[in-house]
mmCIF file of C-alpha atoms in Angstrom:
data_model
loop_
_atom_site.group_PDB
_atom_site.id
_atom_site.type_symbol
_atom_site.label_atom_id
_atom_site.label_comp_id
_atom_site.label_asym_id
_atom_site.label_seq_id
_atom_site.Cartn_x
_atom_site.Cartn_y
_atom_site.Cartn_z
ATOM 1 C CA UNK A 929 21.743 2.834 20.569
ATOM 2 C CA UNK A 930 24.100 1.332 23.142
ATOM 3 C CA UNK A 931 21.896 -0.023 25.928
ATOM 4 C CA UNK A 932 19.425 -2.090 23.920
ATOM 5 C CA UNK A 933 21.849 -4.922 23.049
ATOM 6 C CA UNK A 934 22.906 -5.074 26.704
ATOM 7 C CA UNK A 935 19.352 -5.279 27.948
ATOM 8 C CA UNK A 936 18.261 -7.892 25.406
ATOM 9 C CA UNK A 937 19.916 -10.753 27.256
ATOM 10 C CA UNK A 938 19.269 -9.502 30.794
ATOM 11 C CA UNK A 939 18.935 -12.430 33.239
ATOM 12 C CA UNK A 940 15.429 -13.006 34.606
ATOM 13 C CA UNK A 941 16.225 -12.142 38.274
ATOM 14 C CA UNK A 942 17.728 -8.811 37.216
ATOM 15 C CA UNK A 943 14.788 -8.098 34.920
ATOM 16 C CA UNK A 944 12.395 -8.639 37.835
ATOM 17 C CA UNK A 945 14.412 -6.259 40.003
ATOM 18 C CA UNK A 946 14.692 -3.563 37.341
ATOM 19 C CA UNK A 947 11.205 -3.883 35.816
ATOM 20 C CA UNK A 948 9.827 -0.555 37.170
ATOM 21 C CA UNK A 949 12.751 1.505 35.894
ATOM 22 C CA UNK A 950 13.253 -0.513 32.725
ATOM 23 C CA UNK A 951 9.604 0.000 31.808
ATOM 24 C CA UNK A 952 9.995 3.761 32.362
ATOM 25 C CA UNK A 953 12.982 3.654 30.011
ATOM 26 C CA UNK A 954 10.983 1.769 27.364
ATOM 27 C CA UNK A 955 8.240 4.411 27.587
ATOM 28 C CA UNK A 956 10.832 7.138 27.030
ATOM 29 C CA UNK A 957 12.667 5.518 24.117
ATOM 30 C CA UNK A 958 9.422 4.597 22.329
ATOM 31 C CA UNK A 959 9.036 8.265 21.370
ATOM 32 C CA UNK A 960 12.433 8.418 19.612
ATOM 33 C CA UNK A 961 13.106 4.818 18.637
ATOM 34 C CA UNK A 962 14.847 4.481 15.272
ATOM 35 C CA UNK A 963 16.679 1.140 15.677
ATOM 36 C CA UNK A 964 16.648 -2.098 17.694
ATOM 37 C CA UNK A 965 12.881 -2.377 17.317
ATOM 38 C CA UNK A 966 13.148 -6.134 17.795
ATOM 39 C CA UNK A 967 14.858 -5.623 21.159
ATOM 40 C CA UNK A 968 12.230 -3.081 22.181
ATOM 41 C CA UNK A 969 9.385 -5.486 21.419
ATOM 42 C CA UNK A 970 11.160 -8.430 23.070
ATOM 43 C CA UNK A 971 11.671 -6.443 26.284
ATOM 44 C CA UNK A 972 7.978 -5.519 26.236
ATOM 45 C CA UNK A 973 7.071 -9.214 25.946
ATOM 46 C CA UNK A 974 9.393 -10.145 28.777
ATOM 47 C CA UNK A 975 7.921 -7.530 31.131
ATOM 48 C CA UNK A 976 4.424 -8.788 30.314
ATOM 49 C CA UNK A 977 5.574 -12.291 31.251
ATOM 50 C CA UNK A 978 6.913 -11.266 34.666
ATOM 51 C CA UNK A 979 5.060 -12.264 37.843
ATOM 52 C CA UNK A 980 2.670 -9.755 39.375
ATOM 53 C CA UNK A 981 4.230 -6.402 40.259
ATOM 54 C CA UNK A 982 1.627 -5.333 42.791
ATOM 55 C CA UNK A 983 -1.712 -6.284 41.250
ATOM 56 C CA UNK A 984 -4.739 -3.995 41.134
ATOM 57 C CA UNK A 985 -7.075 -2.569 43.738
ATOM 58 C CA UNK A 986 -10.194 -0.437 43.863
ATOM 59 C CA UNK A 987 -8.433 2.934 43.849
ATOM 60 C CA UNK A 988 -7.937 5.300 40.934
ATOM 61 C CA UNK A 989 -7.209 2.975 38.025
ATOM 62 C CA UNK A 990 -5.464 5.653 35.980
ATOM 63 C CA UNK A 991 -2.973 6.509 38.725
ATOM 64 C CA UNK A 992 -2.258 2.823 39.244
ATOM 65 C CA UNK A 993 -1.794 2.208 35.525
ATOM 66 C CA UNK A 994 0.578 5.074 34.838
ATOM 67 C CA UNK A 995 2.776 3.953 37.740
ATOM 68 C CA UNK A 996 2.874 0.229 36.960
ATOM 69 C CA UNK A 997 5.391 -1.545 34.654
ATOM 70 C CA UNK A 998 2.580 -3.051 32.550
ATOM 71 C CA UNK A 999 1.043 0.404 32.164
ATOM 72 C CA UNK A 1000 4.413 1.870 31.184
ATOM 73 C CA UNK A 1001 4.907 -0.795 28.529
ATOM 74 C CA UNK A 1002 1.375 -0.408 27.175
ATOM 75 C CA UNK A 1003 1.950 3.323 26.834
ATOM 76 C CA UNK A 1004 5.314 2.639 25.190
ATOM 77 C CA UNK A 1005 3.683 0.348 22.619
ATOM 78 C CA UNK A 1006 0.989 2.905 21.844
ATOM 79 C CA UNK A 1007 3.520 5.737 21.444
ATOM 80 C CA UNK A 1008 5.683 3.467 19.283
ATOM 81 C CA UNK A 1009 2.643 2.803 17.107
ATOM 82 C CA UNK A 1010 1.531 6.451 16.872
ATOM 83 C CA UNK A 1011 4.961 7.459 15.557
ATOM 84 C CA UNK A 1012 4.020 5.534 12.410
ATOM 85 C CA UNK A 1013 1.118 7.961 11.817
ATOM 86 C CA UNK A 1014 -1.624 5.340 11.451
ATOM 87 C CA UNK A 1015 -4.654 6.245 9.348
ATOM 88 C CA UNK A 1016 -8.301 5.318 9.732
ATOM 89 C CA UNK A 1017 -8.983 1.662 8.880
ATOM 90 C CA UNK A 1018 -5.291 0.789 8.521
ATOM 91 C CA UNK A 1019 -5.650 -2.015 11.048
ATOM 92 C CA UNK A 1020 -3.201 -2.714 13.841
ATOM 93 C CA UNK A 1021 0.324 -3.563 12.622
ATOM 94 C CA UNK A 1022 1.312 -7.209 12.702
ATOM 95 C CA UNK A 1023 4.142 -6.694 15.195
ATOM 96 C CA UNK A 1024 1.941 -4.899 17.761
ATOM 97 C CA UNK A 1025 -1.440 -6.591 17.434
ATOM 98 C CA UNK A 1026 -0.454 -9.761 19.355
ATOM 99 C CA UNK A 1027 0.916 -7.740 22.267
ATOM 100 C CA UNK A 1028 -2.157 -5.501 22.501
ATOM 101 C CA UNK A 1029 -4.396 -8.559 22.235
ATOM 102 C CA UNK A 1030 -2.436 -10.205 25.041
ATOM 103 C CA UNK A 1031 -3.224 -7.232 27.291
ATOM 104 C CA UNK A 1032 -6.932 -7.894 26.768
ATOM 105 C CA UNK A 1033 -6.682 -11.227 28.578
ATOM 106 C CA UNK A 1034 -8.852 -10.550 31.625
ATOM 107 C CA UNK A 1035 -7.582 -13.708 33.327
ATOM 108 C CA UNK A 1036 -4.358 -11.823 34.113
ATOM 109 C CA UNK A 1037 -5.170 -9.087 36.630
ATOM 110 C CA UNK A 1038 -2.015 -7.037 36.102
ATOM 111 C CA UNK A 1039 -2.821 -6.659 32.395
ATOM 112 C CA UNK A 1040 -5.693 -4.406 33.452
ATOM 113 C CA UNK A 1041 -3.152 -1.596 33.819
ATOM 114 C CA UNK A 1042 -2.428 -1.946 30.117
ATOM 115 C CA UNK A 1043 -6.134 -2.036 29.272
ATOM 116 C CA UNK A 1044 -6.638 1.226 31.171
ATOM 117 C CA UNK A 1045 -3.976 2.875 29.004
ATOM 118 C CA UNK A 1046 -5.544 1.447 25.855
ATOM 119 C CA UNK A 1047 -8.928 2.765 27.013
ATOM 120 C CA UNK A 1048 -7.394 6.236 27.208
ATOM 121 C CA UNK A 1049 -6.613 5.893 23.455
ATOM 122 C CA UNK A 1050 -9.891 4.174 22.627
ATOM 123 C CA UNK A 1051 -10.955 6.520 19.843
ATOM 124 C CA UNK A 1052 -7.649 6.085 17.988
ATOM 125 C CA UNK A 1053 -7.829 2.284 18.298
ATOM 126 C CA UNK A 1054 -11.452 2.292 17.164
ATOM 127 C CA UNK A 1055 -10.732 4.443 14.137
ATOM 128 C CA UNK A 1056 -7.705 2.469 13.003
ATOM 129 C CA UNK A 1057 -9.022 -1.039 13.703
ATOM 130 C CA UNK A 1058 -12.715 -1.059 14.518
ATOM 131 C CA UNK A 1059 -13.094 -4.832 14.239
ATOM 132 C CA UNK A 1060 -10.263 -5.519 16.690
ATOM 133 C CA UNK A 1061 -11.526 -2.878 19.137
ATOM 134 C CA UNK A 1062 -15.090 -4.207 19.059
ATOM 135 C CA UNK A 1063 -13.844 -7.751 19.581
ATOM 136 C CA UNK A 1064 -11.297 -7.164 22.339
ATOM 137 C CA UNK A 1065 -11.819 -3.822 24.128
ATOM 138 C CA UNK A 1066 -15.431 -2.656 23.901
ATOM 139 C CA UNK A 1067 -16.902 -5.719 25.668
ATOM 140 C CA UNK A 1068 -14.799 -4.824 28.708
ATOM 141 C CA UNK A 1069 -16.761 -1.576 29.159
ATOM 142 C CA UNK A 1070 -19.868 -3.572 30.063
ATOM 143 C CA UNK A 1071 -20.865 -3.129 33.710
ATOM 144 C CA UNK A 1072 -21.603 -6.828 34.189
ATOM 145 C CA UNK A 1073 -17.950 -7.031 35.342
ATOM 146 C CA UNK A 1074 -17.866 -4.147 37.783
ATOM 147 C CA UNK A 1075 -14.129 -3.875 38.542
ATOM 148 C CA UNK A 1076 -13.119 -4.226 34.896
ATOM 149 C CA UNK A 1077 -15.688 -1.736 33.644
ATOM 150 C CA UNK A 1078 -14.812 0.796 36.345
ATOM 151 C CA UNK A 1079 -11.136 0.641 35.416
ATOM 152 C CA UNK A 1080 -11.688 0.999 31.669
ATOM 153 C CA UNK A 1081 -14.230 3.794 32.013
ATOM 154 C CA UNK A 1082 -11.798 5.676 34.239
ATOM 155 C CA UNK A 1083 -9.138 5.212 31.571
ATOM 156 C CA UNK A 1084 -11.416 6.427 28.786
ATOM 157 C CA UNK A 1085 -12.607 9.391 30.858
ATOM 158 C CA UNK A 1086 -9.052 10.452 31.672
ATOM 159 C CA UNK A 1087 -9.184 12.693 28.586
ATOM 160 C CA UNK A 1088 -12.504 12.016 26.850
ATOM 161 C CA UNK A 1089 -13.658 13.278 23.472
ATOM 162 C CA UNK A 1090 -16.843 12.880 21.461
ATOM 163 C CA UNK A 1091 -16.721 10.528 18.496
ATOM 164 C CA UNK A 1092 -20.154 9.573 17.223
ATOM 165 C CA UNK A 1093 -19.340 6.170 15.683
ATOM 166 C CA UNK A 1094 -17.776 5.057 18.972
ATOM 167 C CA UNK A 1095 -20.735 6.333 21.005
ATOM 168 C CA UNK A 1096 -23.054 4.372 18.744
ATOM 169 C CA UNK A 1097 -20.906 1.248 19.083
ATOM 170 C CA UNK A 1098 -21.062 1.136 22.894
ATOM 171 C CA UNK A 1099 -24.174 3.228 23.430
ATOM 172 C CA UNK A 1100 -25.835 0.883 25.918
ATOM 173 C CA UNK A 1101 -22.777 0.703 28.169
ATOM 174 C CA UNK A 1102 -22.183 4.449 27.828
ATOM 175 C CA UNK A 1103 -25.688 5.290 29.008
ATOM 176 C CA UNK A 1104 -25.638 2.676 31.772
ATOM 177 C CA UNK A 1105 -22.545 4.361 33.201
ATOM 178 C CA UNK A 1106 -24.869 7.046 34.581
ATOM 179 C CA UNK A 1107 -25.966 4.451 37.152
ATOM 180 C CA UNK A 1108 -22.353 3.964 38.261
ATOM 181 C CA UNK A 1109 -21.134 7.506 38.899
ATOM 182 C CA UNK A 1110 -20.074 6.589 42.411
ATOM 183 C CA UNK A 1111 -17.772 3.881 41.026
ATOM 184 C CA UNK A 1112 -16.068 6.393 38.729
ATOM 185 C CA UNK A 1113 -14.687 8.472 41.602
ATOM 186 C CA UNK A 1114 -13.106 11.714 40.450
ATOM 187 C CA UNK A 1115 -13.818 10.756 36.827
ATOM 188 C CA UNK A 1116 -17.581 11.042 37.291
ATOM 189 C CA UNK A 1117 -17.544 14.741 36.389
ATOM 190 C CA UNK A 1118 -15.788 13.972 33.087
ATOM 191 C CA UNK A 1119 -18.466 11.401 32.326
ATOM 192 C CA UNK A 1120 -21.355 13.773 33.034
ATOM 193 C CA UNK A 1121 -19.710 16.527 30.989
ATOM 194 C CA UNK A 1122 -19.205 14.151 28.063
ATOM 195 C CA UNK A 1123 -22.785 12.878 28.426
ATOM 196 C CA UNK A 1124 -24.077 16.461 28.328
ATOM 197 C CA UNK A 1125 -22.089 17.347 25.218
ATOM 198 C CA UNK A 1126 -23.228 14.092 23.609
ATOM 199 C CA UNK A 1127 -26.841 14.968 24.376
ATOM 200 C CA UNK A 1128 -26.356 18.374 22.758
ATOM 201 C CA UNK A 1129 -24.624 17.103 19.642
ATOM 202 C CA UNK A 1130 -25.296 13.433 18.914
ATOM 203 C CA UNK A 1131 -28.483 13.509 16.885
ATOM 204 C CA UNK A 1132 -29.088 10.123 15.341
ATOM 205 C CA UNK A 1133 -27.103 8.305 18.033
ATOM 206 C CA UNK A 1134 -29.409 8.640 21.043
ATOM 207 C CA UNK A 1135 -33.184 8.861 21.188
ATOM 208 C CA UNK A 1136 -34.478 11.709 23.393
ATOM 209 C CA UNK A 1137 -36.200 9.201 25.672
ATOM 210 C CA UNK A 1138 -32.936 7.308 26.183
ATOM 211 C CA UNK A 1139 -31.208 10.506 27.238
ATOM 212 C CA UNK A 1140 -34.117 11.582 29.439
ATOM 213 C CA UNK A 1141 -34.047 8.274 31.304
ATOM 214 C CA UNK A 1142 -30.265 8.530 31.677
ATOM 215 C CA UNK A 1143 -30.268 12.053 33.109
ATOM 216 C CA UNK A 1144 -33.026 11.053 35.508
ATOM 217 C CA UNK A 1145 -30.717 8.594 37.259
ATOM 218 C CA UNK A 1146 -27.877 11.089 37.704
ATOM 219 C CA UNK A 1147 -27.296 12.187 41.298
ATOM 220 C CA UNK A 1148 -27.794 15.825 42.177
ATOM 221 C CA UNK A 1149 -24.085 16.603 41.967
ATOM 222 C CA UNK A 1150 -24.130 15.054 38.482
ATOM 223 C CA UNK A 1151 -26.830 17.505 37.405
ATOM 224 C CA UNK A 1152 -24.701 20.309 38.831
ATOM 225 C CA UNK A 1153 -21.825 19.238 36.600
ATOM 226 C CA UNK A 1154 -24.211 19.035 33.636
ATOM 227 C CA UNK A 1155 -25.469 22.568 34.266
ATOM 228 C CA UNK A 1156 -21.867 23.806 34.372
ATOM 229 C CA UNK A 1157 -21.206 22.075 31.051
ATOM 230 C CA UNK A 1158 -24.247 23.792 29.524
ATOM 231 C CA UNK A 1159 -22.907 27.166 30.638
ATOM 232 C CA UNK A 1160 -19.487 26.477 29.089
ATOM 233 C CA UNK A 1161 -21.085 25.306 25.857
ATOM 234 C CA UNK A 1162 -23.331 28.364 25.514
ATOM 235 C CA UNK A 1163 -20.726 30.906 26.588
ATOM 236 C CA UNK A 1164 -18.325 29.311 24.106
ATOM 237 C CA UNK A 1165 -20.782 29.716 21.219
ATOM 238 C CA UNK A 1166 -19.858 33.392 20.841
ATOM 239 C CA UNK A 1167 -21.957 35.211 18.264
ATOM 240 C CA UNK A 1168 -23.953 32.043 17.614
ATOM 241 C CA UNK A 1169 -25.243 31.817 21.180
ATOM 242 C CA UNK A 1170 -28.882 32.649 20.348
ATOM 243 C CA UNK A 1171 -28.935 29.993 17.645
ATOM 244 C CA UNK A 1172 -27.160 27.549 19.938
ATOM 245 C CA UNK A 1173 -29.739 28.198 22.630
ATOM 246 C CA UNK A 1174 -32.676 27.629 20.268
ATOM 247 C CA UNK A 1175 -31.347 24.611 18.409
ATOM 248 C CA UNK A 1176 -29.409 22.852 21.156
ATOM 249 C CA UNK A 1177 -29.904 23.877 24.762
ATOM 250 C CA UNK A 1178 -33.600 24.691 24.648
ATOM 251 C CA UNK A 1179 -34.327 21.310 23.061
ATOM 252 C CA UNK A 1180 -32.079 19.635 25.623
ATOM 253 C CA UNK A 1181 -33.958 21.361 28.425
ATOM 254 C CA UNK A 1182 -37.365 20.395 27.035
ATOM 255 C CA UNK A 1183 -36.605 16.769 26.116
ATOM 256 C CA UNK A 1184 -33.703 15.606 28.280
ATOM 257 C CA UNK A 1185 -33.379 17.528 31.550
ATOM 258 C CA UNK A 1186 -35.281 15.909 34.477
ATOM 259 C CA UNK A 1187 -38.709 17.377 35.098
ATOM 260 C CA UNK A 1188 -38.830 16.734 38.855
ATOM 261 C CA UNK A 1189 -37.622 19.784 40.770
ATOM 262 C CA UNK A 1190 -36.773 17.623 43.763
ATOM 263 C CA UNK A 1191 -33.247 17.645 42.303
ATOM 264 C CA UNK A 1192 -33.073 21.447 42.376
ATOM 265 C CA UNK A 1193 -30.271 23.022 44.391
ATOM 266 C CA UNK A 1194 -28.642 26.382 44.965
ATOM 267 C CA UNK A 1195 -25.636 25.345 42.858
ATOM 268 C CA UNK A 1196 -27.799 24.258 39.927
ATOM 269 C CA UNK A 1197 -29.854 27.429 40.242
ATOM 270 C CA UNK A 1198 -26.725 29.570 40.105
ATOM 271 C CA UNK A 1199 -25.528 27.818 36.949
ATOM 272 C CA UNK A 1200 -28.922 28.186 35.305
ATOM 273 C CA UNK A 1201 -28.962 31.895 36.142
ATOM 274 C CA UNK A 1202 -25.608 32.204 34.341
ATOM 275 C CA UNK A 1203 -27.033 30.171 31.463
ATOM 276 C CA UNK A 1204 -30.008 32.504 31.101
ATOM 277 C CA UNK A 1205 -27.716 35.545 30.913
ATOM 278 C CA UNK A 1206 -25.464 33.776 28.413
ATOM 279 C CA UNK A 1207 -28.465 33.219 26.108
ATOM 280 C CA UNK A 1208 -28.257 36.861 25.011
ATOM 281 C CA UNK A 1209 -31.251 37.776 22.888
ATOM 282 C CA UNK A 1210 -32.985 34.574 24.032
ATOM 283 C CA UNK A 1211 -32.735 35.677 27.666
ATOM 284 C CA UNK A 1212 -36.544 35.911 28.176
ATOM 285 C CA UNK A 1213 -37.080 32.389 26.828
ATOM 286 C CA UNK A 1214 -34.248 31.012 28.928
ATOM 287 C CA UNK A 1215 -35.476 32.700 32.083
ATOM 288 C CA UNK A 1216 -38.985 31.346 31.529
ATOM 289 C CA UNK A 1217 -37.577 27.846 31.117
ATOM 290 C CA UNK A 1218 -35.444 28.014 34.261
ATOM 291 C CA UNK A 1219 -37.540 30.145 36.601
ATOM 292 C CA UNK A 1220 -38.786 27.253 38.759
ATOM 293 C CA UNK A 1221 -35.199 26.021 39.287
ATOM 294 C CA UNK A 1222 -33.721 29.346 40.409
ATOM 295 C CA UNK A 1223 -32.817 29.822 44.060
ATOM 296 C CA UNK A 1224 -31.469 32.732 46.163
ATOM 297 C CA UNK A 1225 -27.671 32.731 46.077
ATOM 298 C CA UNK A 1226 -25.388 33.551 48.954
ATOM 299 C CA UNK A 1227 -22.969 35.185 46.527
ATOM 300 C CA UNK A 1228 -24.909 36.466 43.479
ATOM 301 C CA UNK A 1229 -22.185 38.960 42.510
ATOM 302 C CA UNK A 1230 -20.900 37.061 39.469
ATOM 303 C CA UNK A 1231 -24.343 36.615 37.895
ATOM 304 C CA UNK A 1232 -25.313 40.255 38.519
ATOM 305 C CA UNK A 1233 -21.995 41.467 37.105
ATOM 306 C CA UNK A 1234 -22.518 39.413 33.947
ATOM 307 C CA UNK A 1235 -26.078 40.715 33.726
ATOM 308 C CA UNK A 1236 -24.783 44.291 33.988
ATOM 309 C CA UNK A 1237 -22.101 43.711 31.352
ATOM 310 C CA UNK A 1238 -24.520 42.013 28.946
ATOM 311 C CA UNK A 1239 -26.772 45.028 28.406
ATOM 312 C CA UNK A 1240 -29.807 42.854 29.070
ATOM 313 C CA UNK A 1241 -31.160 45.178 31.754
ATOM 314 C CA UNK A 1242 -31.867 47.782 29.071
ATOM 315 C CA UNK A 1243 -33.102 45.281 26.457
ATOM 316 C CA UNK A 1244 -35.267 43.175 28.771
ATOM 317 C CA UNK A 1245 -35.844 45.141 31.980
ATOM 318 C CA UNK A 1246 -38.800 43.050 33.203
ATOM 319 C CA UNK A 1247 -36.908 39.801 32.868
ATOM 320 C CA UNK A 1248 -33.715 41.287 34.325
ATOM 321 C CA UNK A 1249 -35.653 42.414 37.407
ATOM 322 C CA UNK A 1250 -37.285 38.980 37.660
ATOM 323 C CA UNK A 1251 -33.879 37.269 37.589
ATOM 324 C CA UNK A 1252 -32.376 39.538 40.248
ATOM 325 C CA UNK A 1253 -35.403 39.055 42.488
ATOM 326 C CA UNK A 1254 -35.092 35.286 42.154
ATOM 327 C CA UNK A 1255 -31.405 35.042 43.096
ATOM 328 C CA UNK A 1256 -31.170 37.754 45.789
ATOM 329 C CA UNK A 1257 -32.771 37.624 49.210
ATOM 330 C CA UNK A 1258 -31.978 39.117 52.613
ATOM 331 C CA UNK A 1259 -29.261 36.513 53.213
ATOM 332 C CA UNK A 1260 -27.365 37.300 50.001
ATOM 333 C CA UNK A 1261 -24.115 39.246 50.015
ATOM 334 C CA UNK A 1262 -24.848 42.479 48.133
ATOM 335 C CA UNK A 1263 -23.663 42.329 44.490
ATOM 336 C CA UNK A 1264 -21.373 45.143 43.365
ATOM 337 C CA UNK A 1265 -23.440 46.075 40.308
ATOM 338 C CA UNK A 1266 -26.933 45.633 41.726
ATOM 339 C CA UNK A 1267 -27.577 49.378 41.918
ATOM 340 C CA UNK A 1268 -26.333 49.857 38.342
ATOM 341 C CA UNK A 1269 -28.673 47.136 37.136
ATOM 342 C CA UNK A 1270 -31.674 48.557 39.005
ATOM 343 C CA UNK A 1271 -31.003 52.041 37.633
ATOM 344 C CA UNK A 1272 -30.821 50.683 34.084
ATOM 345 C CA UNK A 1273 -34.037 48.712 34.588
ATOM 346 C CA UNK A 1274 -35.984 51.721 35.794
ATOM 347 C CA UNK A 1275 -34.643 53.908 32.982
ATOM 348 C CA UNK A 1276 -35.814 51.372 30.402
ATOM 349 C CA UNK A 1277 -39.051 50.635 32.235
ATOM 350 C CA UNK A 1278 -40.194 53.459 34.564
ATOM 351 C CA UNK A 1279 -43.116 51.366 35.784
ATOM 352 C CA UNK A 1280 -40.626 49.093 37.550
ATOM 353 C CA UNK A 1281 -40.680 51.518 40.486
ATOM 354 C CA UNK A 1282 -44.130 50.192 41.382
ATOM 355 C CA UNK A 1283 -43.118 46.517 41.277
ATOM 356 C CA UNK A 1284 -42.830 44.818 44.702
ATOM 357 C CA UNK A 1285 -39.640 43.058 43.588
ATOM 358 C CA UNK A 1286 -38.006 46.377 42.618
ATOM 359 C CA UNK A 1287 -39.044 47.956 45.907
ATOM 360 C CA UNK A 1288 -37.712 44.983 47.874
ATOM 361 C CA UNK A 1289 -34.336 45.114 46.105
ATOM 362 C CA UNK A 1290 -33.970 48.877 46.558
ATOM 363 C CA UNK A 1291 -34.806 48.507 50.259
ATOM 364 C CA UNK A 1292 -32.287 45.644 50.452
ATOM 365 C CA UNK A 1293 -29.663 47.959 48.946
ATOM 366 C CA UNK A 1294 -30.564 50.821 51.260
ATOM 367 C CA UNK A 1295 -30.107 48.670 54.363
ATOM 368 C CA UNK A 1296 -26.689 47.509 53.225
ATOM 369 C CA UNK A 1297 -25.429 50.919 52.205
ATOM 370 C CA UNK A 1298 -25.965 52.308 55.741
ATOM 371 C CA UNK A 1299 -27.118 55.762 56.786
#
């Protein structure tokens, strides 16, 4: 109320000196602004026109953007806009569109900080003004310009969500990002998680072969992240987990997951063991699908505890014994509930006593329980 008129006519040298703190102030007032909108927008323009305040480098683009005056102002403009409660297909307002378009000028390096912040709100921009977004922002996600694409993908992956029309609009660049996981830094896990959820729930957007080829170029740690995402998705399905397994994850495993087991690892095997248990009544089918990817675990306690709690040892004793034999060897730390699981298995299936795997696990337990 009182400072805006003072700041409007700030001399250029003082504006340069105060730009970092003034831009923080603009970001704060944008959330409560109810007057002096013309001064607010003029100060945003003036900060955009300032000489470089540090440029950009190859580090984390999000951290750079949220600590740079241009990033502050971009976030201020977006918050100022969102307070108007824009609706789908409204189009960008006339007072903001020129400023947001200005930030898309790739000839000005420092504007990239603003583009990173816009990328973090990409779905909202796409829904409100698809034509503007396709013309000005989406082309910058193309990996032909490595530094630009890396920065915008990091911005988008800061807090990603699935939105099918957007995925369809930049499908080629989205899938190609799998080849650039190393460039994404700490945001690579968000990409792989989003890719996995998209593969589970984007029918009509991606062809199975497109997804299969994409997952085949993921590094091993990317597949580990994908397996973790599958576990979260299935465990989160609650009472619908058997249906979710049959209609989503089983199809994903058959059509999308890489077929070469050269990518197998202990971490992936542990996640797939959890996934099999989470499948509930589809446990036998899940175990059959994953059996060649399972590996002995150093710490199998969590999987065995979940197996014990699930009641699957009584429902499917053969498969429960097969799972325990696959993830426990002489180097494993003894799981707390292994004896409980073995007792339940043999009660449901007395013939298990004659199985070599049962005998090995009981001998393993005997050695660790002492005399």
